[in-house]
Amino acid sequence: MDLTRLSAYELADALDKREVSAVEVTQAHLDRMTAVDPKVHAFLHRTDAAALAQATSVDERRASGAALSRLAGVPIAVKDNLAMRGEPTTCGSRILEGWRPPYDATVVARLRARDLVIVGKTNMDEFAMGSSTEHSAYGQTRNPWDLDRIPGGSGGGSAAAVASFQAPLAIGSDTGGSIRQPAAVTGTVGVKPTYGGVSRYGLVALASSLDQVGPVARSVLDTALLHEAIAGHDPRDSTSINAPVPDVVGAATRADVRGLRIGIVTQLSGDGYQAGVSQRFAEALEHLQHLGAEIVEVSCPSFEYALGAYYLILPSEASSNLARFDGMRFGLRAGDNGDNSVEQVMSLTREAGFGAEVKRRIILGTYALSSGYYDAYYGQAQKVRTLIVRDFAAAFEQVDVLVSPTAPTTAFRLGEKLDDPIAMYLNDVATIPVNLAGIGSMSLPAGLAPEDGLPVGFQIMAPPMADDRLYLVGAALEAALRDQWGHLLIEEAPAL
Amino acid sequence: MTISRADVAHLGRLARLELTDDELDHYSTQLDVILQAVARISEVAADDIPPTSHPVPMENVFRPDVVVPGVDRDEVFAAAPAHEDDRFRVPRILDEE
Amino acid sequence: MSTTHDTMPFDQALASFEPVLGLEVHVELGTNSKMFCGCSTVFGASPNTQVCPVCLGLPGSMPVVNAMAIESTIRIGLALNCTIASWCRFARKNYFYPDMPKDYQISQYDEPLCSNGYLDVTVPTDDGPTVVRVEIERVHMEEDTGKLLHAGGATGRIHGADHSLVDYNRAGIPLVEIVTKTIEGTGALAPAVAKAYVAELRDLMRALDVSDVRMEEGSMRCDVNLSLNRPGDGWGTRSETKNVNSLRSVERAVHSEIERQAALLTSGGRVVQETRHFHEDTGRSTSGRSKEQAEDYRYFPEPDLVPVAPSDAWIEELRATLPELPSAKRDRLKGEWGINDFELQTIVNAGALDLVEATIAAGVDSAAARKWWTGELQRTANDRGVELADLGVTPQQVREVEALIASGALNDKLARQVFEGLVAQEGTVAQIVSSRGLAVVSDDGALLAAIDDALAAQPDVADKIRDGKVQAAGAIVGAVMKATRGQADAAKVRALLLERLGVSE
Ligand SMILES: [Mg+2]
Ligand SMILES: [Zn+2]
């Protein structure tokens, strides 16, 4: 039995029945990393020693009859923008090279407390700015389906790690699609929970009002199990929702869409979407209809302004969030020759430590917040945000969930859009409205596009704090497609 | 609205980025393109629309005034570029205030 | 950067110009923990031992608002007769500086928690105290910065240092910033108004028990905005003098800035809008950064925090906790003690009001309580450069000393020695009396012996007294007091002396 081919759910079951040990499971995944990661480059840092120690501890406690959490002993990869005490946390940036945080992010602490085994930190676009993971300072991650293509971004490392069976579970973060778009192009499942549903404490902020941590896995049920493990109120995060977590695992198990109203967003389909993407999206809708859902079309007219608002709000908040990377208290310091002033050293450090996309967005954000321009840019973008919230609210009066393709295309080639920021930004057109409104959203595989044989993502969007609906619909669609194919889509990924 | 090289240089100073000549050229062109692409947002949002700064409305989130342990100084210094006499060491400061 | 300026004498400056004042006062709140994290705020800890990811601005950390800081700010706002906002937000003020861990300060911008209030202050004038109403623009919350130490230079100042060292223990301590509206029409009283306002604020903070307001430790700091205009003209350009850190300096900073700007304007120059730095040693300020090269702070709502929306019920609950405010208390005590405005002002200026009140409450009569606190103890505090309240003498101790005087065990001169011992922390009143051997010599035999010695030493004085020149007795009494090292009751010595010489008053 190849332990790396099992789902988290199956691993948990086998561990619980003591058919395998956590050390065996962990070692199998570490071995798989050794075998395939040189090709994929999903990981920036492996935590072998700590992982095996944790696995040993799990086995010991299980042997002594201690009550363990459901996912105890299951390996997991964590995106490199979550602080992990004593382990490198770089955010894919030179400016944090060698930095080891003195504290754990709340999500990391919860994973530890539930005895998940963290096997490493995954690659990402620098400070989560990008849709291809090509903006990492430590080399690009490749798509396991086609090593010449991007794995999506910014969380390409987490998606690729899961898609290449190096870990059954991974943590991502999603500011404008960074969990869902990589999931779409790698044939995996990714969820951006409702804003405030999962603690952001310890997540290195990109855009504080948009960022959200979420689960990545190969099936809807695994995603739900991880969602449940990390969600819930955190007093260290003032924007954390103080309410019970929706029953996502129950919903993933029920997988029932009978009587549900599903809305297709007019503005998130048609022109600009690859033919094979549109085709698989339409087929998925037919499945849902056959399962008893009612499909209607809903218009959200303000969505055409979402990208513009997003590319003002994100750089504005990012320009401020990234100010602290100044070479004074942690991370890189450049130009400290005893003669340069503190101002010069800060400027030289930031110039040397940040990559092109980060600088581009810092400059844009600095501009959008500067006196005289605030109202026209940041202020105006926040009004657009209100319109988008209203469009969603109106849509959810008519339907239970909204759906669209996750990304307009399948995975593009490495380097294809690297010098064209606008083309790169357009990749997020369908995922961004969700972040602006703070609602929950899932991407799951809808099949392979006929023209290139690459995975297509199907996006589901639910009202605030109704994340369980994502799982209800996602699990139903997944089951129908599995019946059609005889297996999960990810089973068709190349062996590497 | 176009952004000149000088504008980018000014923004670079505000953001503490020691930009190269190439970058000044590159970014002034790209920012123009990006701003044109986002400029359409001014078409829609009227005066009577309130701004949304926070997607999930919440109010009055506080913590009790209770002291909790912080982090160990040595652990923080271990990850700091320079320290001296139990303090973070930073280069000389030119500007007062 | 220039350090000296021509100045115009104050009276002459006031003959041509009207000063327009604005004061920004920062008060560190006396909460247990910091504004946005649970680190301790205790003053004087070893550097960087009261820090955590939040107040060090480490990547990924997030702020959470201290409820007590909000309550204190609302109470300050209520005491200053402000309107309390029903909904307001924090904002980020973006600027780079090594004492600012996140390179932005979480502050409030266009939505302060409290606004539009006033504070009435009593200003001493030649014609007696006069009340001036200072209008308050806003009271808002923010966080303090870390503390810089400049190393490698000759002076310890920033200028000439070759590097600096940062202690972030202070970073994130809650600050309340209190900003006045422009204060106009005060003329030559401007320096006194400024000082009286800051003093009144300090007393108010103490009464509210929201801060220890120690200006010398920096827990209360004042920035002085000042411009001059010729009567009838519009406002002039203002300067901002930063970190004026004692009551005396507030007065001097306004005074010297009026003299500087008047000289500049009279000689055809113009006032530059700039930040200036006040120097305690010279009483003058030097030019800092001009606002023409000022930062663009790029304020925007802090996305890591949610709005503060105090309910009416909460505000009323806090209003009910307001203590008697200093002005009301002064009016009450003036009546209770039967003193006039000048006497009251003397006590207030000495910072002795609460101490006198407590001493009287302990059972000492009003005159004696005032005499000790505004006399001997106030002089000692001045000499030592400390606040009266920090001298180390308590109202209870004053009562003990007074009781010894009443019983005849001590006289005033010996009592002063007891206080000297208390300030030197030599122990309790009883211990000091005993260890210093302080007791009135009441043995008549010993006193008569000393009187005889003194008479023998000054026979001519003795003759004068015998001749009825009773006023000459002082010389003999003085000699006896000296011989007994002050430990005699002077009145008793005088009576014994006159009896000895058979003379009556
Ligand atoms: Mg301030
Ligand atoms: Zn702290």
mmCIF file with all atom_site columns, N, CA and C and ligand atoms in Angstrom, chain C residues 24 26 93 105 107 140 142 175 177 299, ligand 1:
data_model
loop_
_atom_site.group_PDB
_atom_site.id
_atom_site.type_symbol
_atom_site.label_atom_id
_atom_site.label_alt_id
_atom_site.label_comp_id
_atom_site.label_asym_id
_atom_site.label_entity_id
_atom_site.label_seq_id
_atom_site.pdbx_PDB_ins_code
_atom_site.Cartn_x
_atom_site.Cartn_y
_atom_site.Cartn_z
_atom_site.occupancy
_atom_site.B_iso_or_equiv
_atom_site.pdbx_formal_charge
_atom_site.auth_seq_id
_atom_site.auth_comp_id
_atom_site.auth_asym_id
_atom_site.auth_atom_id
_atom_site.pdbx_PDB_model_num
ATOM   1  N  N  . GLU C 1 24  ? -0.786 70.442 21.948 1.00 0.00 ? 24  GLU C N  1
ATOM   2  C  CA . GLU C 1 24  ? -1.057 69.009 21.784 1.00 0.00 ? 24  GLU C CA 1
ATOM   3  C  C  . GLU C 1 24  ? -0.361 68.303 22.934 1.00 0.00 ? 24  GLU C C  1
ATOM   4  N  N  . HIS C 1 26  ? 0.337  64.716 24.889 1.00 0.00 ? 26  HIS C N  1
ATOM   5  C  CA . HIS C 1 26  ? 0.270  63.253 24.878 1.00 0.00 ? 26  HIS C CA 1
ATOM   6  C  C  . HIS C 1 26  ? 0.354  62.753 26.305 1.00 0.00 ? 26  HIS C C  1
ATOM   7  N  N  . LYS C 1 93  ? -1.135 55.608 10.548 1.00 0.00 ? 93  LYS C N  1
ATOM   8  C  CA . LYS C 1 93  ? -0.348 56.773 10.166 1.00 0.00 ? 93  LYS C CA 1
ATOM   9  C  C  . LYS C 1 93  ? 1.005  56.222 9.700  1.00 0.00 ? 93  LYS C C  1
ATOM   10 N  N  . GLN C 1 105 ? 2.008  54.019 12.750 1.00 0.00 ? 105 GLN C N  1
ATOM   11 C  CA . GLN C 1 105 ? 1.469  54.132 14.102 1.00 0.00 ? 105 GLN C CA 1
ATOM   12 C  C  . GLN C 1 105 ? -0.027 53.912 14.014 1.00 0.00 ? 105 GLN C C  1
ATOM   13 N  N  . SER C 1 107 ? -3.294 54.981 15.129 1.00 0.00 ? 107 SER C N  1
ATOM   14 C  CA . SER C 1 107 ? -3.734 56.225 15.750 1.00 0.00 ? 107 SER C CA 1
ATOM   15 C  C  . SER C 1 107 ? -5.187 56.433 15.357 1.00 0.00 ? 107 SER C C  1
ATOM   16 N  N  . HIS C 1 140 ? -7.888 61.694 21.177 1.00 0.00 ? 140 HIS C N  1
ATOM   17 C  CA . HIS C 1 140 ? -7.866 60.411 20.484 1.00 0.00 ? 140 HIS C CA 1
ATOM   18 C  C  . HIS C 1 140 ? -6.820 59.463 21.049 1.00 0.00 ? 140 HIS C C  1
ATOM   19 N  N  . GLU C 1 142 ? -3.803 56.482 20.626 1.00 0.00 ? 142 GLU C N  1
ATOM   20 C  CA . GLU C 1 142 ? -2.752 55.978 19.754 1.00 0.00 ? 142 GLU C CA 1
ATOM   21 C  C  . GLU C 1 142 ? -1.759 55.177 20.592 1.00 0.00 ? 142 GLU C C  1
ATOM   22 N  N  . LEU C 1 175 ? -1.385 55.777 24.420 1.00 0.00 ? 175 LEU C N  1
ATOM   23 C  CA . LEU C 1 175 ? -1.272 57.223 24.531 1.00 0.00 ? 175 LEU C CA 1
ATOM   24 C  C  . LEU C 1 175 ? -2.627 57.822 24.223 1.00 0.00 ? 175 LEU C C  1
ATOM   25 N  N  . GLU C 1 177 ? -3.958 61.495 22.964 1.00 0.00 ? 177 GLU C N  1
ATOM   26 C  CA . GLU C 1 177 ? -3.509 62.801 22.482 1.00 0.00 ? 177 GLU C CA 1
ATOM   27 C  C  . GLU C 1 177 ? -4.661 63.779 22.624 1.00 0.00 ? 177 GLU C C  1
ATOM   28 N  N  . TYR C 1 299 ? -2.789 58.235 5.716  1.00 0.00 ? 299 TYR C N  1
ATOM   29 C  CA . TYR C 1 299 ? -3.745 57.644 6.658  1.00 0.00 ? 299 TYR C CA 1
ATOM   30 C  C  . TYR C 1 299 ? -4.774 56.778 5.924  1.00 0.00 ? 299 TYR C C  1
HETATM 31 MG MG . MG  D 2 .   ? -0.186 61.762 17.592 1.00 0.00 ? 1   MG  D MG 1
#
